């Protein structure tokens, strides 16, 4: 049976803490949705047993006041030259409705060096939402706002990452190789994840 991929509910990487939604906030999963649980593995030469699992917590629809949504600024066309110590890669996302941000999660692989989110608001002013000067692939953190941050419709958030593909990067698998997008850790990714929420009209549960 052909499966049409929809939105990602949640992602996890080493170092990521659980994201607890505010009271009355939830992600919407339409009835009949098939949930795909995808794990990324790197072979180590021996047979292993997987014990990963997923848990879902449900809420009565009548109690939901905010829908949690996920957005991403991604650049899958990145090409990092051999030996480059600070190669820049940029991606951006335009907000098409008011979103109250809960957290930001930068994602790169072993050559990731730094990551910054900068918002340019509709009135032309700008603000750095998050600046990670020393990215660590071994501890991919989700950065939560101490107070949820309203981002108005029309705002453009630009993510600027730097990659270290030099021999000075001790995590670098091969500084002589040009690196592109890929699933394995020795390839690269550049994604700026956003988790936010937007108001919904209260739904009255059917008796």
PDB file of C-alpha atoms in Angstrom:
ATOM      1  CA  UNK A   1       0.000   0.000   0.000  1.00  0.00           C
ATOM      2  CA  UNK A   2       1.376   3.398  -0.979  1.00  0.00           C
ATOM      3  CA  UNK A   3       1.929   5.728   1.962  1.00  0.00           C
ATOM      4  CA  UNK A   4       1.806   9.517   1.644  1.00  0.00           C
ATOM      5  CA  UNK A   5       4.132  11.120   4.161  1.00  0.00           C
ATOM      6  CA  UNK A   6       2.630  13.973   6.162  1.00  0.00           C
ATOM      7  CA  UNK A   7       4.063  16.015   9.008  1.00  0.00           C
ATOM      8  CA  UNK A   8       6.645  14.896  11.523  1.00  0.00           C
ATOM      9  CA  UNK A   9       5.244  14.631  15.027  1.00  0.00           C
ATOM     10  CA  UNK A  10       8.476  14.573  16.996  1.00  0.00           C
ATOM     11  CA  UNK A  11      12.158  13.834  16.589  1.00  0.00           C
ATOM     12  CA  UNK A  12      14.870  12.694  18.966  1.00  0.00           C
ATOM     13  CA  UNK A  13      18.654  12.803  18.932  1.00  0.00           C
ATOM     14  CA  UNK A  14      21.239  12.290  21.689  1.00  0.00           C
ATOM     15  CA  UNK A  15      20.919  15.034  24.272  1.00  0.00           C
ATOM     16  CA  UNK A  16      17.365  16.018  23.398  1.00  0.00           C
ATOM     17  CA  UNK A  17      15.160  16.591  26.430  1.00  0.00           C
ATOM     18  CA  UNK A  18      11.433  15.789  26.446  1.00  0.00           C
ATOM     19  CA  UNK A  19       9.226  18.596  25.146  1.00  0.00           C
ATOM     20  CA  UNK A  20       6.267  19.107  27.484  1.00  0.00           C
ATOM     21  CA  UNK A  21       3.441  21.101  25.923  1.00  0.00           C
ATOM     22  CA  UNK A  22       1.688  23.859  27.876  1.00  0.00           C
ATOM     23  CA  UNK A  23      -1.691  22.994  29.354  1.00  0.00           C
ATOM     24  CA  UNK A  24      -4.367  22.916  26.674  1.00  0.00           C
ATOM     25  CA  UNK A  25      -1.883  22.469  23.812  1.00  0.00           C
ATOM     26  CA  UNK A  26      -1.663  19.375  21.607  1.00  0.00           C
ATOM     27  CA  UNK A  27      -0.649  18.150  18.174  1.00  0.00           C
ATOM     28  CA  UNK A  28      -3.494  17.209  15.874  1.00  0.00           C
ATOM     29  CA  UNK A  29      -3.365  13.698  14.408  1.00  0.00           C
ATOM     30  CA  UNK A  30      -6.374  13.123  12.120  1.00  0.00           C
ATOM     31  CA  UNK A  31      -8.380   9.927  12.509  1.00  0.00           C
ATOM     32  CA  UNK A  32      -7.077   7.128  10.295  1.00  0.00           C
ATOM     33  CA  UNK A  33      -3.498   8.430  10.278  1.00  0.00           C
ATOM     34  CA  UNK A  34      -0.761   5.812  10.036  1.00  0.00           C
ATOM     35  CA  UNK A  35       2.166   6.636  12.313  1.00  0.00           C
ATOM     36  CA  UNK A  36       5.620   5.722  10.984  1.00  0.00           C
ATOM     37  CA  UNK A  37       8.354   5.196  13.563  1.00  0.00           C
ATOM     38  CA  UNK A  38      11.704   5.740  11.834  1.00  0.00           C
ATOM     39  CA  UNK A  39      15.045   4.952  13.461  1.00  0.00           C
ATOM     40  CA  UNK A  40      18.486   5.741  12.038  1.00  0.00           C
ATOM     41  CA  UNK A  41      21.193   3.180  12.771  1.00  0.00           C
ATOM     42  CA  UNK A  42      24.894   2.899  12.019  1.00  0.00           C
ATOM     43  CA  UNK A  43      26.145  -0.716  11.786  1.00  0.00           C
ATOM     44  CA  UNK A  44      28.853  -1.736  14.276  1.00  0.00           C
ATOM     45  CA  UNK A  45      29.616  -5.209  12.882  1.00  0.00           C
ATOM     46  CA  UNK A  46      27.557  -7.252  15.349  1.00  0.00           C
ATOM     47  CA  UNK A  47      23.886  -8.194  15.593  1.00  0.00           C
ATOM     48  CA  UNK A  48      21.941  -5.918  17.936  1.00  0.00           C
ATOM     49  CA  UNK A  49      18.464  -5.858  19.473  1.00  0.00           C
ATOM     50  CA  UNK A  50      16.386  -2.692  19.329  1.00  0.00           C
ATOM     51  CA  UNK A  51      14.278  -1.756  22.365  1.00  0.00           C
ATOM     52  CA  UNK A  52      13.122   1.680  21.168  1.00  0.00           C
ATOM     53  CA  UNK A  53       9.493   2.548  21.800  1.00  0.00           C
ATOM     54  CA  UNK A  54       7.075   5.433  21.490  1.00  0.00           C
ATOM     55  CA  UNK A  55       4.400   6.694  23.877  1.00  0.00           C
ATOM     56  CA  UNK A  56       1.401   8.867  23.075  1.00  0.00           C
ATOM     57  CA  UNK A  57      -0.647  10.925  25.521  1.00  0.00           C
ATOM     58  CA  UNK A  58      -4.124  11.945  24.405  1.00  0.00           C
ATOM     59  CA  UNK A  59      -6.286  14.907  25.393  1.00  0.00           C
ATOM     60  CA  UNK A  60     -10.018  15.474  25.010  1.00  0.00           C
ATOM     61  CA  UNK A  61     -10.507  17.670  21.925  1.00  0.00           C
ATOM     62  CA  UNK A  62     -12.794  20.005  23.866  1.00  0.00           C
ATOM     63  CA  UNK A  63      -9.882  20.954  26.139  1.00  0.00           C
ATOM     64  CA  UNK A  64      -7.487  21.948  23.347  1.00  0.00           C
ATOM     65  CA  UNK A  65      -6.980  25.711  23.002  1.00  0.00           C
ATOM     66  CA  UNK A  66      -3.687  25.671  21.062  1.00  0.00           C
ATOM     67  CA  UNK A  67      -2.524  23.379  18.262  1.00  0.00           C
ATOM     68  CA  UNK A  68       1.185  22.520  18.390  1.00  0.00           C
ATOM     69  CA  UNK A  69       2.839  22.736  14.977  1.00  0.00           C
ATOM     70  CA  UNK A  70       6.286  21.998  13.613  1.00  0.00           C
ATOM     71  CA  UNK A  71       8.139  24.027  10.985  1.00  0.00           C
ATOM     72  CA  UNK A  72      11.617  23.726   9.519  1.00  0.00           C
ATOM     73  CA  UNK A  73      14.135  25.757   7.561  1.00  0.00           C
ATOM     74  CA  UNK A  74      16.124  23.241   5.544  1.00  0.00           C
ATOM     75  CA  UNK A  75      18.813  23.329   2.847  1.00  0.00           C
ATOM     76  CA  UNK A  76      19.199  19.881   1.221  1.00  0.00           C
ATOM     77  CA  UNK A  77      21.430  21.232  -1.563  1.00  0.00           C
ATOM     78  CA  UNK A  78      24.446  21.890   0.643  1.00  0.00           C
ATOM     79  CA  UNK A  79      27.900  21.049  -0.732  1.00  0.00           C
ATOM     80  CA  UNK A  80      30.798  21.416   1.703  1.00  0.00           C
ATOM     81  CA  UNK A  81      34.235  21.635   0.025  1.00  0.00           C
ATOM     82  CA  UNK A  82      37.138  19.461   1.231  1.00  0.00           C
ATOM     83  CA  UNK A  83      39.194  21.121   3.942  1.00  0.00           C
ATOM     84  CA  UNK A  84      36.793  24.035   4.525  1.00  0.00           C
ATOM     85  CA  UNK A  85      37.036  25.109   8.175  1.00  0.00           C
ATOM     86  CA  UNK A  86      33.987  27.392   8.303  1.00  0.00           C
ATOM     87  CA  UNK A  87      31.748  26.736   5.300  1.00  0.00           C
ATOM     88  CA  UNK A  88      28.452  28.719   5.537  1.00  0.00           C
ATOM     89  CA  UNK A  89      25.055  27.234   4.617  1.00  0.00           C
ATOM     90  CA  UNK A  90      21.822  29.230   4.813  1.00  0.00           C
ATOM     91  CA  UNK A  91      18.134  28.298   4.906  1.00  0.00           C
ATOM     92  CA  UNK A  92      14.996  30.270   5.717  1.00  0.00           C
ATOM     93  CA  UNK A  93      11.306  29.920   6.572  1.00  0.00           C
ATOM     94  CA  UNK A  94       8.562  32.529   6.119  1.00  0.00           C
ATOM     95  CA  UNK A  95       5.798  32.401   8.709  1.00  0.00           C
ATOM     96  CA  UNK A  96       2.414  32.406   6.960  1.00  0.00           C
ATOM     97  CA  UNK A  97       0.439  32.894  10.179  1.00  0.00           C
ATOM     98  CA  UNK A  98       1.059  34.033  13.726  1.00  0.00           C
ATOM     99  CA  UNK A  99       2.983  31.336  15.594  1.00  0.00           C
ATOM    100  CA  UNK A 100       3.992  31.304  19.253  1.00  0.00           C
ATOM    101  CA  UNK A 101       7.356  29.554  19.370  1.00  0.00           C
ATOM    102  CA  UNK A 102       8.054  27.060  22.149  1.00  0.00           C
ATOM    103  CA  UNK A 103      11.484  25.796  21.094  1.00  0.00           C
ATOM    104  CA  UNK A 104      14.205  25.749  18.435  1.00  0.00           C
ATOM    105  CA  UNK A 105      16.332  22.733  17.513  1.00  0.00           C
ATOM    106  CA  UNK A 106      19.328  23.061  15.175  1.00  0.00           C
ATOM    107  CA  UNK A 107      20.372  19.840  13.432  1.00  0.00           C
ATOM    108  CA  UNK A 108      23.651  19.025  11.690  1.00  0.00           C
ATOM    109  CA  UNK A 109      26.026  16.064  11.694  1.00  0.00           C
ATOM    110  CA  UNK A 110      29.714  15.546  12.546  1.00  0.00           C
ATOM    111  CA  UNK A 111      30.978  18.584  10.642  1.00  0.00           C
ATOM    112  CA  UNK A 112      28.493  20.970  12.267  1.00  0.00           C
ATOM    113  CA  UNK A 113      30.304  23.939  13.840  1.00  0.00           C
ATOM    114  CA  UNK A 114      27.782  26.680  14.656  1.00  0.00           C
ATOM    115  CA  UNK A 115      24.132  27.547  14.086  1.00  0.00           C
ATOM    116  CA  UNK A 116      22.148  30.786  14.347  1.00  0.00           C
ATOM    117  CA  UNK A 117      18.448  31.676  13.955  1.00  0.00           C
ATOM    118  CA  UNK A 118      17.685  35.306  13.043  1.00  0.00           C
ATOM    119  CA  UNK A 119      14.191  36.744  12.578  1.00  0.00           C
ATOM    120  CA  UNK A 120      13.349  39.672  10.307  1.00  0.00           C
ATOM    121  CA  UNK A 121       9.913  40.959  11.267  1.00  0.00           C
ATOM    122  CA  UNK A 122       7.345  42.540   8.904  1.00  0.00           C
ATOM    123  CA  UNK A 123       8.291  46.041  10.164  1.00  0.00           C
ATOM    124  CA  UNK A 124      11.906  45.485   9.087  1.00  0.00           C
ATOM    125  CA  UNK A 125      13.403  45.030  12.539  1.00  0.00           C
ATOM    126  CA  UNK A 126      15.477  41.949  13.281  1.00  0.00           C
ATOM    127  CA  UNK A 127      16.376  39.803  16.268  1.00  0.00           C
ATOM    128  CA  UNK A 128      18.662  36.852  16.908  1.00  0.00           C
ATOM    129  CA  UNK A 129      16.406  34.155  18.356  1.00  0.00           C
ATOM    130  CA  UNK A 130      19.177  31.628  19.030  1.00  0.00           C
ATOM    131  CA  UNK A 131      22.945  31.582  18.614  1.00  0.00           C
ATOM    132  CA  UNK A 132      24.838  28.316  19.120  1.00  0.00           C
ATOM    133  CA  UNK A 133      28.531  29.166  18.596  1.00  0.00           C
ATOM    134  CA  UNK A 134      29.777  25.655  19.396  1.00  0.00           C
ATOM    135  CA  UNK A 135      27.491  22.948  18.009  1.00  0.00           C
ATOM    136  CA  UNK A 136      28.047  19.422  19.356  1.00  0.00           C
ATOM    137  CA  UNK A 137      26.653  16.486  17.374  1.00  0.00           C
ATOM    138  CA  UNK A 138      26.893  14.280  20.462  1.00  0.00           C
ATOM    139  CA  UNK A 139      24.504  16.525  22.407  1.00  0.00           C
ATOM    140  CA  UNK A 140      21.818  17.827  20.065  1.00  0.00           C
ATOM    141  CA  UNK A 141      19.857  20.099  22.332  1.00  0.00           C
ATOM    142  CA  UNK A 142      16.365  21.520  22.012  1.00  0.00           C
ATOM    143  CA  UNK A 143      16.401  25.153  23.129  1.00  0.00           C
ATOM    144  CA  UNK A 144      13.149  26.126  24.845  1.00  0.00           C
ATOM    145  CA  UNK A 145      12.067  29.719  25.353  1.00  0.00           C
ATOM    146  CA  UNK A 146      11.651  30.686  29.009  1.00  0.00           C
ATOM    147  CA  UNK A 147       8.510  32.476  27.816  1.00  0.00           C
ATOM    148  CA  UNK A 148       6.818  31.375  24.557  1.00  0.00           C
ATOM    149  CA  UNK A 149       7.757  33.863  21.807  1.00  0.00           C
ATOM    150  CA  UNK A 150       5.098  35.234  19.442  1.00  0.00           C
ATOM    151  CA  UNK A 151       6.346  35.419  15.842  1.00  0.00           C
ATOM    152  CA  UNK A 152       3.935  37.440  13.670  1.00  0.00           C
ATOM    153  CA  UNK A 153       2.748  36.455  10.210  1.00  0.00           C
ATOM    154  CA  UNK A 154       5.160  37.583   7.495  1.00  0.00           C
ATOM    155  CA  UNK A 155       8.296  37.142   9.608  1.00  0.00           C
ATOM    156  CA  UNK A 156      11.225  35.480   7.830  1.00  0.00           C
ATOM    157  CA  UNK A 157      13.555  33.426  10.014  1.00  0.00           C
ATOM    158  CA  UNK A 158      16.946  32.744   8.458  1.00  0.00           C
ATOM    159  CA  UNK A 159      19.181  29.977   9.763  1.00  0.00           C
ATOM    160  CA  UNK A 160      22.907  30.296   9.167  1.00  0.00           C
ATOM    161  CA  UNK A 161      25.109  27.282   9.856  1.00  0.00           C
ATOM    162  CA  UNK A 162      28.840  26.768   9.563  1.00  0.00           C
ATOM    163  CA  UNK A 163      30.510  23.419   8.871  1.00  0.00           C
ATOM    164  CA  UNK A 164      34.095  22.414   9.675  1.00  0.00           C
ATOM    165  CA  UNK A 165      35.317  19.945   7.054  1.00  0.00           C
ATOM    166  CA  UNK A 166      38.984  20.489   7.902  1.00  0.00           C
ATOM    167  CA  UNK A 167      41.463  18.157   9.571  1.00  0.00           C
ATOM    168  CA  UNK A 168      41.233  20.421  12.622  1.00  0.00           C
ATOM    169  CA  UNK A 169      37.810  18.935  13.336  1.00  0.00           C
ATOM    170  CA  UNK A 170      38.609  15.790  15.328  1.00  0.00           C
ATOM    171  CA  UNK A 171      35.098  14.392  14.606  1.00  0.00           C
ATOM    172  CA  UNK A 172      35.555  14.723  10.843  1.00  0.00           C
ATOM    173  CA  UNK A 173      35.399  11.288   9.147  1.00  0.00           C
ATOM    174  CA  UNK A 174      37.212  12.460   5.983  1.00  0.00           C
ATOM    175  CA  UNK A 175      38.449  16.062   5.438  1.00  0.00           C
ATOM    176  CA  UNK A 176      39.453  15.239   1.845  1.00  0.00           C
ATOM    177  CA  UNK A 177      35.863  14.561   0.755  1.00  0.00           C
ATOM    178  CA  UNK A 178      33.258  17.000  -0.569  1.00  0.00           C
ATOM    179  CA  UNK A 179      30.190  16.459   1.608  1.00  0.00           C
ATOM    180  CA  UNK A 180      26.526  16.639   0.626  1.00  0.00           C
ATOM    181  CA  UNK A 181      23.153  15.798   2.129  1.00  0.00           C
ATOM    182  CA  UNK A 182      22.662  12.265   3.453  1.00  0.00           C
ATOM    183  CA  UNK A 183      21.175  10.148   6.225  1.00  0.00           C
ATOM    184  CA  UNK A 184      24.451   8.791   7.585  1.00  0.00           C
ATOM    185  CA  UNK A 185      26.484  10.693  10.163  1.00  0.00           C
ATOM    186  CA  UNK A 186      29.438  10.971   7.749  1.00  0.00           C
ATOM    187  CA  UNK A 187      27.114  12.842   5.357  1.00  0.00           C
ATOM    188  CA  UNK A 188      25.555  16.139   6.412  1.00  0.00           C
ATOM    189  CA  UNK A 189      22.226  17.792   7.098  1.00  0.00           C
ATOM    190  CA  UNK A 190      21.235  21.397   7.779  1.00  0.00           C
ATOM    191  CA  UNK A 191      17.822  21.821   9.396  1.00  0.00           C
ATOM    192  CA  UNK A 192      16.504  24.506  11.701  1.00  0.00           C
ATOM    193  CA  UNK A 193      13.507  22.980  13.473  1.00  0.00           C
ATOM    194  CA  UNK A 194      10.793  25.108  15.105  1.00  0.00           C
ATOM    195  CA  UNK A 195       8.105  23.942  17.519  1.00  0.00           C
ATOM    196  CA  UNK A 196       5.287  26.384  18.102  1.00  0.00           C
ATOM    197  CA  UNK A 197       1.570  26.677  18.635  1.00  0.00           C
ATOM    198  CA  UNK A 198      -1.421  28.561  17.277  1.00  0.00           C
ATOM    199  CA  UNK A 199      -4.918  29.129  18.682  1.00  0.00           C
ATOM    200  CA  UNK A 200      -7.749  26.822  17.657  1.00  0.00           C
ATOM    201  CA  UNK A 201     -11.452  27.104  18.086  1.00  0.00           C
ATOM    202  CA  UNK A 202     -12.634  24.889  20.959  1.00  0.00           C
ATOM    203  CA  UNK A 203     -14.155  21.626  19.732  1.00  0.00           C
ATOM    204  CA  UNK A 204     -17.162  20.186  21.486  1.00  0.00           C
ATOM    205  CA  UNK A 205     -16.795  16.450  21.934  1.00  0.00           C
ATOM    206  CA  UNK A 206     -19.523  14.328  20.367  1.00  0.00           C
ATOM    207  CA  UNK A 207     -21.589  12.548  23.031  1.00  0.00           C
TER     208      UNK A 207
END
